[in-house]
GROMACS .gro file of C-alpha atoms in nm:
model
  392
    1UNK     CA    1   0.180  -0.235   0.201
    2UNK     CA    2   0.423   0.035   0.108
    3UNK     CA    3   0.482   0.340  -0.125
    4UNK     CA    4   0.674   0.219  -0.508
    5UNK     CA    5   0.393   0.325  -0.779
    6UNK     CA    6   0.467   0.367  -1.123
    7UNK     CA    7   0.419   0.676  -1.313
    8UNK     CA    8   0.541   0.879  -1.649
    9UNK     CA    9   0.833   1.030  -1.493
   10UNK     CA   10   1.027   0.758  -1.207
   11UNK     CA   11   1.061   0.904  -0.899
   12UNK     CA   12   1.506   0.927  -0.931
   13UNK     CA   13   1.590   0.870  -0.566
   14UNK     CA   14   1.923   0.818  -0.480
   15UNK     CA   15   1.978   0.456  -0.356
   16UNK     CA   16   2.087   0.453   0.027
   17UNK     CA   17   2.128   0.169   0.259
   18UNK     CA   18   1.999   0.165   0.637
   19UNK     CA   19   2.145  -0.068   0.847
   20UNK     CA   20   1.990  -0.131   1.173
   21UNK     CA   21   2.105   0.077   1.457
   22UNK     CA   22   2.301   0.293   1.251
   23UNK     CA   23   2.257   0.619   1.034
   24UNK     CA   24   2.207   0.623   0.637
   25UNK     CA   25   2.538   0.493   0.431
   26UNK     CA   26   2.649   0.503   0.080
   27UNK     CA   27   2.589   0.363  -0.247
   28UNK     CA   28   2.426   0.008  -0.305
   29UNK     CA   29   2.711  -0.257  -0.360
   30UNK     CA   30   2.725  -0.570  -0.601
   31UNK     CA   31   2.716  -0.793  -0.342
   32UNK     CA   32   2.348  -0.863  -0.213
   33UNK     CA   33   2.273  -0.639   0.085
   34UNK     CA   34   2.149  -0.847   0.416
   35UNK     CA   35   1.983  -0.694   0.728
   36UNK     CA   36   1.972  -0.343   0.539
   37UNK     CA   37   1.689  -0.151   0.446
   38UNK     CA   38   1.771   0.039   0.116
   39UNK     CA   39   1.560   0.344   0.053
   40UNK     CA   40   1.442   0.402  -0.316
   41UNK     CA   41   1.213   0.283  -0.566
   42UNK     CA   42   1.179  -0.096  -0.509
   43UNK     CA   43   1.236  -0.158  -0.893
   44UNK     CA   44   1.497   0.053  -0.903
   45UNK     CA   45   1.672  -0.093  -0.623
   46UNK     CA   46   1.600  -0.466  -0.718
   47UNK     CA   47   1.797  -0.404  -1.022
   48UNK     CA   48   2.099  -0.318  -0.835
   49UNK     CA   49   2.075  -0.640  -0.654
   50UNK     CA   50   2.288  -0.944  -0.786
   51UNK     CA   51   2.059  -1.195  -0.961
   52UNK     CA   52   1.977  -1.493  -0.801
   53UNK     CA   53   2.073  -1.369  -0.457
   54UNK     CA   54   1.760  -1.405  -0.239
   55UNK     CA   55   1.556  -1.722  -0.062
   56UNK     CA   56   1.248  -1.617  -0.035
   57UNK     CA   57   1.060  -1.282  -0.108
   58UNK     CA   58   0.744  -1.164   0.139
   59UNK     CA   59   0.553  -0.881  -0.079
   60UNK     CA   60   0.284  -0.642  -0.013
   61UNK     CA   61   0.239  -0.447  -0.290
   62UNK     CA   62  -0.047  -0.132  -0.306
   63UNK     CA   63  -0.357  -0.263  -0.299
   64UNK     CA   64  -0.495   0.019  -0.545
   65UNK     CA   65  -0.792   0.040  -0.301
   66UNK     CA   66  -0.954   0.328  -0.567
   67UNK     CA   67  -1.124   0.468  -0.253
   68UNK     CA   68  -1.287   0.819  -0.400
   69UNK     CA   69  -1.395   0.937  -0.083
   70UNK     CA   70  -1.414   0.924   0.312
   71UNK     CA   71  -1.554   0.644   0.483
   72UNK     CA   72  -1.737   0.688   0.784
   73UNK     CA   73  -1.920   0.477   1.063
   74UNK     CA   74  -2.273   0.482   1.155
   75UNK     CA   75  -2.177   0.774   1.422
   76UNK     CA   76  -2.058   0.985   1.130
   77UNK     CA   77  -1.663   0.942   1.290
   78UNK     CA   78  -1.386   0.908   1.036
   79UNK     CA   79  -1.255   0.561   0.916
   80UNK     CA   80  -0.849   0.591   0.946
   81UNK     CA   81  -0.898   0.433   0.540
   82UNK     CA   82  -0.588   0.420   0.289
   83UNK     CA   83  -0.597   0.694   0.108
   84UNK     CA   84  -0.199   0.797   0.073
   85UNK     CA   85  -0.069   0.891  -0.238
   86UNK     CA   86   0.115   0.557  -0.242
   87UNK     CA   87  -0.190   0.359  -0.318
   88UNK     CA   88  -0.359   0.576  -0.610
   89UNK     CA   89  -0.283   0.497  -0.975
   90UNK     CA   90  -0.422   0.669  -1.272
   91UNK     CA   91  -0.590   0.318  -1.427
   92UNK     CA   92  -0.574  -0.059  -1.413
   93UNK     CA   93  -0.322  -0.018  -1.702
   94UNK     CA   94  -0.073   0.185  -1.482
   95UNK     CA   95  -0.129  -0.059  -1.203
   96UNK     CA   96  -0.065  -0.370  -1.425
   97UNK     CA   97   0.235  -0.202  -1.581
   98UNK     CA   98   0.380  -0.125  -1.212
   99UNK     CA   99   0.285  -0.497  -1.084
  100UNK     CA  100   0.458  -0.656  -1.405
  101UNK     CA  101   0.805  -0.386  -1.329
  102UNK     CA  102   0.816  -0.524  -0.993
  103UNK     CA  103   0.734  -0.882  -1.024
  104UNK     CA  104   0.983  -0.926  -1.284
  105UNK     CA  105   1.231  -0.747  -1.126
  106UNK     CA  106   1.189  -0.979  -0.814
  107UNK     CA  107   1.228  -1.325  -0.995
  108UNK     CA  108   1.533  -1.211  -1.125
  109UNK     CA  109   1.687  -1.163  -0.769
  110UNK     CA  110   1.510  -1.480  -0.673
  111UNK     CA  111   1.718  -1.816  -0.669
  112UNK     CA  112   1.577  -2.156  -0.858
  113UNK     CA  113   1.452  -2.284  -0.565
  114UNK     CA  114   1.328  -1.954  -0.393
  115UNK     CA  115   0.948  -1.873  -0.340
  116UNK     CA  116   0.762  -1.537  -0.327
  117UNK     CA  117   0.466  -1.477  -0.114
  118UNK     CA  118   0.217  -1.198  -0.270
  119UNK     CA  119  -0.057  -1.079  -0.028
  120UNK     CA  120  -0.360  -0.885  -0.155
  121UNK     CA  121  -0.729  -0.850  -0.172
  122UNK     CA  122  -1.018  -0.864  -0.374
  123UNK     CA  123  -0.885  -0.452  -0.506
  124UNK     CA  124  -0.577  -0.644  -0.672
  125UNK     CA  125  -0.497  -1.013  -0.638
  126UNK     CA  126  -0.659  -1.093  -0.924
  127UNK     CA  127  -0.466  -0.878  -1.165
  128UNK     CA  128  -0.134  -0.998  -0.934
  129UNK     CA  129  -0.161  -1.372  -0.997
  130UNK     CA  130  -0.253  -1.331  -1.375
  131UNK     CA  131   0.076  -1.150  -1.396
  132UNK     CA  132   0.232  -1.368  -1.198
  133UNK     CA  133   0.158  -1.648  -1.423
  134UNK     CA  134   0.237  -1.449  -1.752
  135UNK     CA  135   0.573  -1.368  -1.646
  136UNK     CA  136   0.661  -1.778  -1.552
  137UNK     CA  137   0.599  -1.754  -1.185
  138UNK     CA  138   0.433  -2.144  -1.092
  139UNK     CA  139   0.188  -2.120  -0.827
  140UNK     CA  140   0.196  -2.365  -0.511
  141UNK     CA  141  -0.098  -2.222  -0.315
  142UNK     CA  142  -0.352  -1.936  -0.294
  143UNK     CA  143  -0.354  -1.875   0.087
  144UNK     CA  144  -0.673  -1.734   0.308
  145UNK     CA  145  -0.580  -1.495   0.530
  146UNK     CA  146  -0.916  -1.555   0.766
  147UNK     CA  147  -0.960  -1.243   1.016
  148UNK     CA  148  -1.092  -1.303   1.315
  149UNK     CA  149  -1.136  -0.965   1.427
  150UNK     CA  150  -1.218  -0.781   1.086
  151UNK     CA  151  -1.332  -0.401   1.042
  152UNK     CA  152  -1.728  -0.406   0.952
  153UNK     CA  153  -1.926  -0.326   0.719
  154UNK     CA  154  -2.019   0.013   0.800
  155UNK     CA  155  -2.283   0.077   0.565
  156UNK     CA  156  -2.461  -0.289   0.517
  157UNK     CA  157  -2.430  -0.311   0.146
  158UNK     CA  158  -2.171  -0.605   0.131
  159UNK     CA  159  -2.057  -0.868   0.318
  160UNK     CA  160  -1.784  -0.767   0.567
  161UNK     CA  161  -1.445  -0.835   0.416
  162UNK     CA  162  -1.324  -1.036   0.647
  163UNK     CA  163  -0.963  -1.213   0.457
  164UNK     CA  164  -0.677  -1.160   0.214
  165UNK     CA  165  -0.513  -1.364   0.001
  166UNK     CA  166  -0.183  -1.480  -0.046
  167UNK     CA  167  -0.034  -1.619  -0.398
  168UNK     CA  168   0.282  -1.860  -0.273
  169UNK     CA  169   0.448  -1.905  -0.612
  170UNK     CA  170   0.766  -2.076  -0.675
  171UNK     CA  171   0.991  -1.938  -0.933
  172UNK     CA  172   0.913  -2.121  -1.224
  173UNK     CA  173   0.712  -2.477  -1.264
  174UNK     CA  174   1.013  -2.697  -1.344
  175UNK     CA  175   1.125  -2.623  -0.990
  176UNK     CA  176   1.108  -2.925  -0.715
  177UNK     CA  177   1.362  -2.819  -0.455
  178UNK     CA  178   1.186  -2.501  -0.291
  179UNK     CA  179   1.135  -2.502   0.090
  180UNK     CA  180   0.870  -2.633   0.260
  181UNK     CA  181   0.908  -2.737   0.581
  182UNK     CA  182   0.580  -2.947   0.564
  183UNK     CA  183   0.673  -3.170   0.871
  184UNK     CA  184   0.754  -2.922   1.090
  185UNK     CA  185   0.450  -2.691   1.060
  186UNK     CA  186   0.243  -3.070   1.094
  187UNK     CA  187   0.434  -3.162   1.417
  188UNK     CA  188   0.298  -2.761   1.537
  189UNK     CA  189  -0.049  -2.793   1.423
  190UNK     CA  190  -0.171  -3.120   1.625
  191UNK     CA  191  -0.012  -3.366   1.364
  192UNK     CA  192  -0.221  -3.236   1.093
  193UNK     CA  193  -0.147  -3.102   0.757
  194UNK     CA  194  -0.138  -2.717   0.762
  195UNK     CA  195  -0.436  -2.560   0.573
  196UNK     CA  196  -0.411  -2.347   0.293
  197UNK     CA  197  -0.708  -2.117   0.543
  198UNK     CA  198  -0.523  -1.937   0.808
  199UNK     CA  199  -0.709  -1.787   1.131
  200UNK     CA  200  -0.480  -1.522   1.242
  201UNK     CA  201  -0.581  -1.139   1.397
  202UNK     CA  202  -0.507  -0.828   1.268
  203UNK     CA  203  -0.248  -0.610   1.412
  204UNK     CA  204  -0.349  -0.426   1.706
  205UNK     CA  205  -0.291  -0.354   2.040
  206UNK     CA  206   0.099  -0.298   2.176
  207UNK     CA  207   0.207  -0.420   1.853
  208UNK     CA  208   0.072  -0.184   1.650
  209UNK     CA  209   0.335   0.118   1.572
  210UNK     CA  210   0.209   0.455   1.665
  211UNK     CA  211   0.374   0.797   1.494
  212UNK     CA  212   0.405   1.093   1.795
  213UNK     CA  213   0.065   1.200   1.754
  214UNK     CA  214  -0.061   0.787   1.897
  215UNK     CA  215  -0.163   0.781   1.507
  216UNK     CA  216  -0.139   0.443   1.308
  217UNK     CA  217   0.241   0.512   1.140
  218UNK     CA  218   0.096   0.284   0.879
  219UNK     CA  219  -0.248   0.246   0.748
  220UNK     CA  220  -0.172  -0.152   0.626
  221UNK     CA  221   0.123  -0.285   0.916
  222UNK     CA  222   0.053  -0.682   0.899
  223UNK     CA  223   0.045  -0.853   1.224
  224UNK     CA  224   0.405  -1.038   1.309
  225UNK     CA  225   0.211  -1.432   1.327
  226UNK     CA  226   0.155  -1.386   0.974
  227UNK     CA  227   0.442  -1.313   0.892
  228UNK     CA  228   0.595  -1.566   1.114
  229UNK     CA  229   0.402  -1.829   0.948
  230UNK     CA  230   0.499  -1.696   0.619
  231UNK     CA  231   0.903  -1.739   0.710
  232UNK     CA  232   0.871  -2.071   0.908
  233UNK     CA  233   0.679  -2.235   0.636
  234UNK     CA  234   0.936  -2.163   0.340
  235UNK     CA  235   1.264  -2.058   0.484
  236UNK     CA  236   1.519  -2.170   0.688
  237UNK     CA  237   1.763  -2.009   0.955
  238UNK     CA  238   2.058  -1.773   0.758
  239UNK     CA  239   1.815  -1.743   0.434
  240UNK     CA  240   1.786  -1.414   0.301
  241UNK     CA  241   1.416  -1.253   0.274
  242UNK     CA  242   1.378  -0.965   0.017
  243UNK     CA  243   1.063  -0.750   0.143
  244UNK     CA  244   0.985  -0.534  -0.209
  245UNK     CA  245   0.743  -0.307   0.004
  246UNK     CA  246   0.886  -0.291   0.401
  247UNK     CA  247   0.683  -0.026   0.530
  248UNK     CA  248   0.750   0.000   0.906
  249UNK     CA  249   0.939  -0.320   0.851
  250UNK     CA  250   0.743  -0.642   0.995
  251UNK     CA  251   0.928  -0.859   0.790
  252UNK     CA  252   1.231  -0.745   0.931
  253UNK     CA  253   1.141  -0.778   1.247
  254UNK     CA  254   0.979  -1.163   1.238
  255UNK     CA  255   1.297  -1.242   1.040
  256UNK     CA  256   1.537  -1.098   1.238
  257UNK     CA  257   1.374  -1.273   1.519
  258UNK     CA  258   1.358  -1.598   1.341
  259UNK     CA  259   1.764  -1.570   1.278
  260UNK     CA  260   1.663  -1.504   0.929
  261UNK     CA  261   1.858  -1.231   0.745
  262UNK     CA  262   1.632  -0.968   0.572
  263UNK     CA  263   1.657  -0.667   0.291
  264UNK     CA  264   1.408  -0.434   0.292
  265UNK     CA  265   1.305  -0.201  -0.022
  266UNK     CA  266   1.090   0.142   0.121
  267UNK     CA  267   1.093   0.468  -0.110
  268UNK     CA  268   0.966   0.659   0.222
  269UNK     CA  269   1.193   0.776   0.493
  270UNK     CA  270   0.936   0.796   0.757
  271UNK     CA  271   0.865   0.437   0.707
  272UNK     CA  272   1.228   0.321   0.664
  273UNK     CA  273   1.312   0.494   1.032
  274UNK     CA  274   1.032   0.356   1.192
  275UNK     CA  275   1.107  -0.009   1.035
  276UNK     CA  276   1.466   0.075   1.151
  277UNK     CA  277   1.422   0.171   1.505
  278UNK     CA  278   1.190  -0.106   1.539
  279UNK     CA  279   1.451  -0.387   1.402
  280UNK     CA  280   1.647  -0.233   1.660
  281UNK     CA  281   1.514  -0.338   1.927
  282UNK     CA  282   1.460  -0.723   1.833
  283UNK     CA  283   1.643  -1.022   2.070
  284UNK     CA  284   1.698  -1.319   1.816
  285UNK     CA  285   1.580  -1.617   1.961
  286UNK     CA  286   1.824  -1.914   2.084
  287UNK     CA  287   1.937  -2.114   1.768
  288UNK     CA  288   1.793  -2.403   1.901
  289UNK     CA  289   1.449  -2.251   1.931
  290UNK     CA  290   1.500  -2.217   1.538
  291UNK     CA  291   1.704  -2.469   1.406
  292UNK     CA  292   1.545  -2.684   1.133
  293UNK     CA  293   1.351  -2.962   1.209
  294UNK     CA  294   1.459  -3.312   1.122
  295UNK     CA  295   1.319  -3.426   0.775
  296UNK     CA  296   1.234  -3.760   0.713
  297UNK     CA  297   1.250  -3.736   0.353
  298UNK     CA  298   1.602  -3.594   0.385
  299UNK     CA  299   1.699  -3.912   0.591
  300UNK     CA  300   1.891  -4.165   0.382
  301UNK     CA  301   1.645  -4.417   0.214
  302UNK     CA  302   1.630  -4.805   0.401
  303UNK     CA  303   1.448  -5.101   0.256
  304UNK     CA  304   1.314  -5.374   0.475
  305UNK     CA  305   1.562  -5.611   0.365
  306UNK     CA  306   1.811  -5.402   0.534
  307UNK     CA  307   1.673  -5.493   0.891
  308UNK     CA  308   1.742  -5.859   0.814
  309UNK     CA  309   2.098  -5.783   0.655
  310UNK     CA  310   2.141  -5.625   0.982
  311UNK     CA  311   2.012  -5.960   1.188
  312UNK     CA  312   1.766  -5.701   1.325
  313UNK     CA  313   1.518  -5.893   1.286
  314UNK     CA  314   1.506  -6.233   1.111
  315UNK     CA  315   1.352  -6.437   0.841
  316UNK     CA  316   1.062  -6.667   0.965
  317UNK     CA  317   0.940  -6.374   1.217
  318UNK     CA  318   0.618  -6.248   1.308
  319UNK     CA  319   0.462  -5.913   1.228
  320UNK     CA  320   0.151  -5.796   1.356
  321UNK     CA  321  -0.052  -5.511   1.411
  322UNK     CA  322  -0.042  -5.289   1.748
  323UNK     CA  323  -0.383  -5.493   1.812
  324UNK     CA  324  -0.254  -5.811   1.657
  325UNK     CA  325  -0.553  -5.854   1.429
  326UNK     CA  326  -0.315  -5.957   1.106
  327UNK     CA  327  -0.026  -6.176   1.128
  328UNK     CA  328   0.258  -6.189   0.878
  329UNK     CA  329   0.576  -6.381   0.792
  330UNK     CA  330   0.909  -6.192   0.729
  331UNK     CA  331   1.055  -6.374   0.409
  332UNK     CA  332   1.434  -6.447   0.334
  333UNK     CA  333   1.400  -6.168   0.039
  334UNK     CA  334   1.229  -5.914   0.233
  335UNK     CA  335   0.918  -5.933   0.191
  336UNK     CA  336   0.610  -6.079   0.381
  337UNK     CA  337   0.373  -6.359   0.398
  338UNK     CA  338   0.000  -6.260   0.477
  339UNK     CA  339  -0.253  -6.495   0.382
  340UNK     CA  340  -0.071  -6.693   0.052
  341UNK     CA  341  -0.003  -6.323  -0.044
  342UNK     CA  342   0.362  -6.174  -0.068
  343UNK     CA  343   0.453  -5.836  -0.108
  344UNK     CA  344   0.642  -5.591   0.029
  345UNK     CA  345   0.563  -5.394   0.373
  346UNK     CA  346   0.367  -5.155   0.269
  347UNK     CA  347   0.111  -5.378   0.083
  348UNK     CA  348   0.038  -5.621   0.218
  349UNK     CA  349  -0.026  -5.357   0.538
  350UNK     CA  350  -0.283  -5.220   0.260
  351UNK     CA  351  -0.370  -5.550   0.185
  352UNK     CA  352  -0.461  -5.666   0.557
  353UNK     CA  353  -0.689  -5.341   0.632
  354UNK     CA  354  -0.861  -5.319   0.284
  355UNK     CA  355  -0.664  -4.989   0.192
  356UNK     CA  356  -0.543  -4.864  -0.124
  357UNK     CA  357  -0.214  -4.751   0.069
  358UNK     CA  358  -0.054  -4.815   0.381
  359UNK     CA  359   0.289  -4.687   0.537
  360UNK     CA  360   0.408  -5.059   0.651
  361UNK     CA  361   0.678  -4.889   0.883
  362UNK     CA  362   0.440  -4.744   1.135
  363UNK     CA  363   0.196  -5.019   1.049
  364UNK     CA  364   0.359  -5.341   1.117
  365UNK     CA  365   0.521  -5.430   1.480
  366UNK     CA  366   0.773  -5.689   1.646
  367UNK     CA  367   0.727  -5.804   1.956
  368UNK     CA  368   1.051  -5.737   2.170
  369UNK     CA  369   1.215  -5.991   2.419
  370UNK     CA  370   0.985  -5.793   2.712
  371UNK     CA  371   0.716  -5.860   2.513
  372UNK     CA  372   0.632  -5.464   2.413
  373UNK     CA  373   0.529  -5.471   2.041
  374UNK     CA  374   0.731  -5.194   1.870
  375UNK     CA  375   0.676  -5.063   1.517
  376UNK     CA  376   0.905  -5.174   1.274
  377UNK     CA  377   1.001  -4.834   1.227
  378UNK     CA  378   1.216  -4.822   1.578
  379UNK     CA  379   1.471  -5.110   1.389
  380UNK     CA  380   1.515  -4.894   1.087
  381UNK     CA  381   1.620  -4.576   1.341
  382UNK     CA  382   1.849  -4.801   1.470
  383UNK     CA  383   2.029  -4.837   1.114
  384UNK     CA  384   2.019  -4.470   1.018
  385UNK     CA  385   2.182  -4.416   1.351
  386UNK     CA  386   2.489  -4.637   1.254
  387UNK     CA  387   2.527  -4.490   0.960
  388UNK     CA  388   2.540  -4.152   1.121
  389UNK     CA  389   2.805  -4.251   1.356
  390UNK     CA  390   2.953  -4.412   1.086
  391UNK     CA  391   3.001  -4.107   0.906
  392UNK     CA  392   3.160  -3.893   1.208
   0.00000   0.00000   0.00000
């Protein structure tokens, strides 16, 4: 969370840029600004970027927490709360007005296929994702940020807050490109689909930025797996990132890690330096370690018939099952034999386990001249490979 807020008269800042590692520079140029954090007004400073410019946008906007006073434990010892000046706004109204100046000012920087990320809580997220929607934003996914080490309930008279919430919008509904890199996060999370519930901890501990006095240099810094999840999920290596609200500059850092380039919007200078010095000090990681994972769906498209073109495998062959429990013919045209039933690989794999789907690849095997049975699959690797070296 960081410091814009709207009000009657617009804080007029002059716009500077910060590179990492070196000293505050001039005026913002046209062309879009990457591993820079530019101090300012983050609506102010959006405008100034070229339209169209960024991949994906990580925001963490004031939560308007409305806390009127001090909260304390049971021992009577202060609760280091969010009370700067940052988070306060007059009404709802002047907090929907800001949230609609900001929002709009990001999808304009946004490209088609670019995604935003809005994180919030029960204060705010609301209001966000109705605004989101009024201003064209499409929504993919409302995202549970699950805490597993959450501040208490000091005083018993609710149930501990113990998540946020993330809005993962894309920038409009008619777009079908955006990233996702839905195979990769599988392959990390046991083979299984990521869940839209997330289990992550808080920032604490060495990671947690401390001013000179060992106090918290911000009330709200978000802990680097969340943001790391965030940027692996819907970005790839060399995209630019667009962080509205930088703070002390996680998003930086995860990025910059991540071989992701990053610009960072923060109207104050305390934050800004910190974010800075910590940027600093981040060691990319190899560009293997970060290189996109192979796609399947980006792998040229090959039918069955192919693999008998080929003389991979040839018609009047047997398919079965790894347990070779269903038997099929391979047919002349391509398709298969099971039963006095022909269709093509995928149904009649449906067919034979009384499923209304079936992905025939994986399903049905050959048996090979050691006698292994091998999926299917394995013959139509061998044809994308061909084409590959083909093409070189």
């Amino acid at each position: 969370m960081s410091s814009a807020r709207v009000g009657a008269a617009r804080l007029q800042t002059r716009i500077k840029v910060m590179r990492t590692g070196s000293s505050l520079a001039g005026p913002l140029h046209a062309a879009p600004a990457r591993n820079a954090i530019l101090q300012g007004d983050c609506v102010e400073l959006m405008h100034g970027l070229p339209a169209e410019s960024v991949d994906l946008v990580f925001a963490d906007p004031p939560y308007n927490l409305q806390l009127a006073n001090k909260l304390t434990r049971p021992d009577q010892s202060l609760v280091d709360a969010v009370d700067d000046d940052w988070d306060k706004f007059t009404d709802f109204a002047a907090y929907d007005v800001f949230t609609r100046d900001w929002l709009a000012a990001a999808r304009r920087v946004m490209k088609p296929t670019a995604t935003i990320f809005v994180i919030g809580s029960y204060h705010n997220i609301f209001r966000v994702g109705a605004i989101m929607q009024d201003l064209g934003f499409w929504i993919l996914n409302d995202i549970v940020w699950r805490k597993n080490n959450p501040m208490p309930n000091f005083r018993g008279r609710r149930f501990t807050n113990a998540h946020e919430t993330m809005i993962w919008a894309a920038r409009d509904a008619s777009v079908k490109k955006y990233t996702f890199n839905y195979e990769a996060l599988k392959a990390g999370n046991e083979d299984c689909q990521m869940r839209s519930d997330w289990l992550l901890p808080i920032c604490t501990g060495s990671e947690r930025l401390k001013d000179s006095q060992g106090r918290k240099a911000h009330p709200t810094q978000k802990p680097e797996t969340l943001l790391a999840r965030v940027i692996l999920s819907a970005s790839n290596a060399g995209d630019l990132i667009l962080d509205p609200f930088f703070g002390t500059g996680t998003t930086g850092a995860v990025a910059k890690r991540l071989r992701r380039d990053y610009v960072g919007l923060e109207r104050e200078s305390g934050y800004a330096k910190a974010a800075a010095a910590r940027i600093a000090a981040i060691e990319p990681l190899p560009e293997d370690a970060v290189s996109a994972a192979p796609s399947k769906r980006a792998e040229p498209r090959i039918a069955f018939a192919s693999l008998i073109e080929s003389g991979l495998i040839a018609p009047g062959a047997t398919l079965t099952d790894v347990k070779k429990r269903h038997m099929a013919t391979v047919r002349a045209d391509g398709t298969l034999s099971l039963s006095g039933f022909v269709g093509s690989i995928h149904k009649t794999g449906a067919l034979a386990q009384g499923l209304p789907a079936c992905n025939g690849w994986t399903f049905w095997h050959y048996e090979e001249k050691k006698g292994r049975l091998a999926p299917i699959d394995e013959l139509r690797a061998q044809i994308r490979e061909r084409l590959r070296a083909a093409a070189e």
